[in-house]
């Protein structure tokens, strides 16, 4: 599918999480319906989106510094510089990255912006995490699943409702990874913003966007059977490794990085 065909399939009648997230990050690749939804969200939403993005940067850099050279990023969102491949290829230019998202507008921008270094490679598939085998089949053509792969699920699973079984979807993806791979995950929560629960729920409900924020004990099972690296499952501003500690602030995301044994 080329960018022109993808553009024809973009539904601008209701907001889409990728475009709302783009608006929250200060991007311009969104529509009025996305902007209107973003403006209804509490002011903390923009700061939380930025903190979540910063976590992704820190986690990706840590993995690249520790020898991971293959990345599968599902729920990519609209490319916002620096993107994951720019982070890891600056450290390890030969890194290979596969991006996946279900919004056609992401494909349109991916073709222009997700450009690899000459030594490495990037690829993109328009696909939905609810069909994990389709993503894995495509990724296997581009990545070597005999070597470690970092699976990135950033700000994605809170859009998967309980009846769609996000735990089973995640497990099917993780089970396909070889030993030494990693899961990088962030998940929306209102644990540190209890006063915003109803406001956030109502805004997404009005926008007809499914949303299932989860508490800490509900996020923990995503890492069952994996080896969480320090500092474990924490909120976004509390996760860091060799990089300087970010300013500790309230967060709307739980995050974690875990190794596949």
Short mmCIF file of C-alpha atoms in Angstrom, two decimals:
data_model
loop_
_atom_site.label_atom_id
_atom_site.label_comp_id
_atom_site.label_asym_id
_atom_site.label_seq_id
_atom_site.Cartn_x
_atom_site.Cartn_y
_atom_site.Cartn_z
CA UNK A 1 0.00 0.00 0.00
CA UNK A 2 1.40 3.39 -0.93
CA UNK A 3 0.95 6.62 1.00
CA UNK A 4 -1.76 7.91 -1.31
CA UNK A 5 -3.87 4.76 -0.87
CA UNK A 6 -3.35 4.87 2.88
CA UNK A 7 -4.52 8.46 3.02
CA UNK A 8 -7.84 7.46 1.45
CA UNK A 9 -8.49 5.06 4.33
CA UNK A 10 -7.93 7.54 7.14
CA UNK A 11 -11.08 7.94 9.22
CA UNK A 12 -11.39 11.55 10.34
CA UNK A 13 -14.90 11.13 11.73
CA UNK A 14 -13.64 10.11 15.16
CA UNK A 15 -10.38 10.54 17.08
CA UNK A 16 -7.61 7.96 16.89
CA UNK A 17 -5.16 7.29 19.75
CA UNK A 18 -2.08 7.75 17.54
CA UNK A 19 -3.26 11.17 16.39
CA UNK A 20 -4.39 12.30 19.84
CA UNK A 21 -0.97 11.26 21.20
CA UNK A 22 0.66 13.25 18.41
CA UNK A 23 -1.34 16.30 19.50
CA UNK A 24 -0.40 15.75 23.14
CA UNK A 25 3.28 15.72 22.13
CA UNK A 26 2.87 18.99 20.25
CA UNK A 27 2.73 17.44 16.78
CA UNK A 28 0.76 18.71 13.79
CA UNK A 29 -0.23 15.41 12.17
CA UNK A 30 -3.74 15.24 13.57
CA UNK A 31 -7.23 16.39 12.73
CA UNK A 32 -9.77 18.67 14.37
CA UNK A 33 -11.55 15.72 15.94
CA UNK A 34 -8.26 14.64 17.58
CA UNK A 35 -7.49 18.17 18.75
CA UNK A 36 -10.94 18.54 20.28
CA UNK A 37 -10.49 15.34 22.24
CA UNK A 38 -6.99 16.33 23.36
CA UNK A 39 -8.24 19.68 24.57
CA UNK A 40 -10.88 17.97 26.72
CA UNK A 41 -8.25 15.89 28.51
CA UNK A 42 -6.77 17.26 31.74
CA UNK A 43 -3.65 19.43 31.35
CA UNK A 44 -1.62 16.65 32.98
CA UNK A 45 -2.16 14.51 29.87
CA UNK A 46 0.38 16.47 27.83
CA UNK A 47 3.04 16.26 30.51
CA UNK A 48 2.39 12.55 30.98
CA UNK A 49 2.74 11.91 27.24
CA UNK A 50 6.11 13.68 27.26
CA UNK A 51 7.29 11.69 30.29
CA UNK A 52 6.23 8.45 28.63
CA UNK A 53 8.11 9.37 25.46
CA UNK A 54 11.21 10.19 27.49
CA UNK A 55 11.01 6.75 29.13
CA UNK A 56 10.99 5.13 25.68
CA UNK A 57 14.14 7.08 24.76
CA UNK A 58 15.94 6.00 27.93
CA UNK A 59 14.90 2.35 27.62
CA UNK A 60 15.80 2.09 23.93
CA UNK A 61 19.21 3.67 24.53
CA UNK A 62 19.90 1.32 27.45
CA UNK A 63 19.05 -1.72 25.35
CA UNK A 64 21.24 -0.55 22.47
CA UNK A 65 24.15 0.07 24.86
CA UNK A 66 23.67 -3.48 26.18
CA UNK A 67 23.91 -5.21 22.84
CA UNK A 68 20.35 -5.42 21.52
CA UNK A 69 20.37 -4.84 17.76
CA UNK A 70 16.81 -5.76 16.78
CA UNK A 71 13.61 -3.96 17.76
CA UNK A 72 9.91 -4.63 17.11
CA UNK A 73 7.85 -1.56 17.99
CA UNK A 74 4.08 -2.14 17.97
CA UNK A 75 1.77 0.84 18.32
CA UNK A 76 4.42 3.13 16.89
CA UNK A 77 2.28 6.21 16.62
CA UNK A 78 3.02 9.10 14.30
CA UNK A 79 6.79 9.52 13.97
CA UNK A 80 8.06 12.14 16.43
CA UNK A 81 11.79 12.91 16.33
CA UNK A 82 13.77 11.30 17.76
CA UNK A 83 12.15 8.01 16.85
CA UNK A 84 13.19 4.67 18.27
CA UNK A 85 15.44 3.80 15.33
CA UNK A 86 17.20 7.16 15.61
CA UNK A 87 17.92 6.52 19.27
CA UNK A 88 19.31 3.02 18.80
CA UNK A 89 21.10 3.59 15.48
CA UNK A 90 22.99 6.53 16.90
CA UNK A 91 24.45 4.04 19.38
CA UNK A 92 24.56 0.99 17.10
CA UNK A 93 24.19 2.04 13.44
CA UNK A 94 23.54 -1.51 12.20
CA UNK A 95 20.38 -1.94 14.31
CA UNK A 96 17.25 -3.19 12.57
CA UNK A 97 13.81 -1.89 13.54
CA UNK A 98 10.31 -2.99 12.54
CA UNK A 99 7.47 -0.59 13.26
CA UNK A 100 3.77 -1.49 13.34
CA UNK A 101 0.63 0.59 13.82
CA UNK A 102 -3.01 0.26 12.79
CA UNK A 103 -3.60 3.89 11.75
CA UNK A 104 -3.08 4.53 7.99
CA UNK A 105 -1.79 8.03 8.72
CA UNK A 106 1.21 6.46 10.44
CA UNK A 107 2.12 4.60 7.24
CA UNK A 108 1.96 7.82 5.27
CA UNK A 109 4.52 9.44 7.55
CA UNK A 110 6.55 6.30 8.11
CA UNK A 111 7.47 6.07 4.46
CA UNK A 112 9.04 9.52 4.63
CA UNK A 113 10.38 9.74 8.17
CA UNK A 114 11.36 6.28 9.39
CA UNK A 115 14.54 6.23 7.32
CA UNK A 116 17.40 4.05 8.51
CA UNK A 117 21.12 4.60 8.63
CA UNK A 118 22.99 3.02 5.68
CA UNK A 119 24.35 0.31 8.00
CA UNK A 120 21.01 -0.58 9.57
CA UNK A 121 17.45 -0.99 8.35
CA UNK A 122 13.89 -0.02 9.21
CA UNK A 123 10.63 -1.53 8.04
CA UNK A 124 6.97 -0.74 8.64
CA UNK A 125 3.75 -2.74 8.61
CA UNK A 126 0.23 -1.42 8.96
CA UNK A 127 -1.19 -3.95 11.40
CA UNK A 128 -3.13 -4.26 14.65
CA UNK A 129 -1.76 -5.79 17.85
CA UNK A 130 -5.03 -7.73 18.04
CA UNK A 131 -3.60 -9.83 15.17
CA UNK A 132 -0.19 -10.66 16.61
CA UNK A 133 0.58 -13.48 14.15
CA UNK A 134 0.34 -11.10 11.19
CA UNK A 135 2.88 -8.82 12.85
CA UNK A 136 5.17 -11.71 13.74
CA UNK A 137 5.02 -13.19 10.24
CA UNK A 138 6.09 -9.86 8.78
CA UNK A 139 8.75 -9.23 11.41
CA UNK A 140 10.31 -12.67 10.83
CA UNK A 141 11.03 -11.67 7.24
CA UNK A 142 13.04 -8.67 8.44
CA UNK A 143 14.45 -9.65 11.83
CA UNK A 144 16.41 -12.73 12.88
CA UNK A 145 14.34 -14.42 15.59
CA UNK A 146 17.31 -16.60 16.39
CA UNK A 147 18.85 -13.55 18.07
CA UNK A 148 17.46 -11.23 20.80
CA UNK A 149 14.67 -8.86 19.85
CA UNK A 150 13.35 -5.98 21.95
CA UNK A 151 9.55 -5.88 21.79
CA UNK A 152 8.25 -2.37 22.45
CA UNK A 153 4.64 -1.88 23.56
CA UNK A 154 4.53 1.80 24.48
CA UNK A 155 1.25 3.47 25.50
CA UNK A 156 -0.69 0.77 23.66
CA UNK A 157 -2.28 -1.84 25.91
CA UNK A 158 -4.62 0.53 27.76
CA UNK A 159 -6.50 0.72 24.44
CA UNK A 160 -7.07 -3.04 24.57
CA UNK A 161 -10.16 -3.89 26.61
CA UNK A 162 -10.43 -6.81 29.01
CA UNK A 163 -12.61 -8.84 26.64
CA UNK A 164 -9.82 -8.60 24.02
CA UNK A 165 -7.44 -10.19 26.57
CA UNK A 166 -4.36 -7.93 26.44
CA UNK A 167 -2.42 -10.42 28.57
CA UNK A 168 -2.85 -13.22 26.03
CA UNK A 169 -1.95 -10.88 23.16
CA UNK A 170 1.23 -9.83 24.94
CA UNK A 171 2.08 -13.42 25.82
CA UNK A 172 1.71 -14.57 22.21
CA UNK A 173 4.21 -11.91 21.16
CA UNK A 174 6.67 -12.56 23.99
CA UNK A 175 6.51 -16.33 23.48
CA UNK A 176 7.78 -15.84 19.92
CA UNK A 177 10.95 -14.13 21.17
CA UNK A 178 14.21 -16.00 21.79
CA UNK A 179 15.99 -16.06 25.14
CA UNK A 180 17.81 -12.83 25.83
CA UNK A 181 15.08 -10.71 24.25
CA UNK A 182 13.31 -7.92 26.12
CA UNK A 183 9.82 -6.55 26.64
CA UNK A 184 9.60 -2.76 26.95
CA UNK A 185 6.16 -1.70 28.12
CA UNK A 186 4.33 1.39 29.31
CA UNK A 187 0.70 1.37 30.37
CA UNK A 188 -1.69 4.17 31.27
CA UNK A 189 -2.88 4.47 34.86
CA UNK A 190 -4.64 6.94 37.12
CA UNK A 191 -3.06 5.58 40.30
CA UNK A 192 -1.16 8.84 40.84
CA UNK A 193 -4.00 11.00 39.50
CA UNK A 194 -7.12 9.56 41.20
CA UNK A 195 -8.89 12.89 40.89
CA UNK A 196 -8.78 12.59 37.08
CA UNK A 197 -10.35 9.14 36.72
CA UNK A 198 -13.83 10.24 35.68
CA UNK A 199 -12.63 13.10 33.48
CA UNK A 200 -10.31 10.87 31.47
CA UNK A 201 -12.86 8.06 31.17
CA UNK A 202 -15.59 10.41 30.00
CA UNK A 203 -13.40 12.12 27.42
CA UNK A 204 -12.39 8.84 25.78
CA UNK A 205 -15.93 7.52 25.99
CA UNK A 206 -17.26 10.61 24.22
CA UNK A 207 -14.61 10.14 21.53
CA UNK A 208 -15.64 6.48 21.11
CA UNK A 209 -12.10 5.38 21.90
CA UNK A 210 -11.93 2.26 24.09
CA UNK A 211 -9.82 2.87 27.18
CA UNK A 212 -8.91 0.59 30.07
CA UNK A 213 -6.57 2.26 32.51
CA UNK A 214 -5.08 -0.32 34.88
CA UNK A 215 -3.74 -0.27 38.41
CA UNK A 216 -0.26 -1.46 39.30
CA UNK A 217 -1.42 -4.95 40.23
CA UNK A 218 -3.14 -5.20 36.85
CA UNK A 219 -0.01 -4.19 34.94
CA UNK A 220 2.26 -6.65 36.76
CA UNK A 221 0.89 -9.75 34.94
CA UNK A 222 2.20 -8.46 31.61
CA UNK A 223 5.65 -9.36 32.94
CA UNK A 224 4.81 -12.82 34.26
CA UNK A 225 7.66 -15.26 33.62
CA UNK A 226 10.08 -12.48 32.67
CA UNK A 227 13.02 -10.98 34.55
CA UNK A 228 12.32 -7.33 35.33
CA UNK A 229 15.47 -5.24 35.20
CA UNK A 230 16.04 -2.60 37.87
CA UNK A 231 14.23 -0.58 39.04
CA UNK A 232 11.37 -2.94 38.20
CA UNK A 233 7.81 -1.85 37.49
CA UNK A 234 7.66 1.85 38.34
CA UNK A 235 6.06 5.05 37.09
CA UNK A 236 7.64 6.72 34.08
CA UNK A 237 9.92 9.25 35.76
CA UNK A 238 11.36 6.62 38.10
CA UNK A 239 12.83 4.39 35.38
CA UNK A 240 16.41 5.10 34.41
CA UNK A 241 19.74 3.30 34.24
CA UNK A 242 23.09 4.89 33.39
CA UNK A 243 21.49 8.13 32.25
CA UNK A 244 20.96 10.99 34.73
CA UNK A 245 17.87 10.58 36.89
CA UNK A 246 14.89 12.46 35.44
CA UNK A 247 12.96 14.84 37.63
CA UNK A 248 10.64 12.71 39.76
CA UNK A 249 7.07 13.75 39.08
CA UNK A 250 3.60 12.24 39.21
CA UNK A 251 2.99 10.06 36.20
CA UNK A 252 0.10 8.62 34.25
CA UNK A 253 2.12 5.58 33.14
CA UNK A 254 3.58 2.46 34.66
CA UNK A 255 6.69 1.31 32.82
CA UNK A 256 9.06 -1.61 32.86
CA UNK A 257 11.75 -3.44 30.94
CA UNK A 258 12.04 -7.20 31.34
CA UNK A 259 14.34 -9.88 29.92
CA UNK A 260 13.08 -13.09 28.37
CA UNK A 261 14.91 -15.92 30.21
#
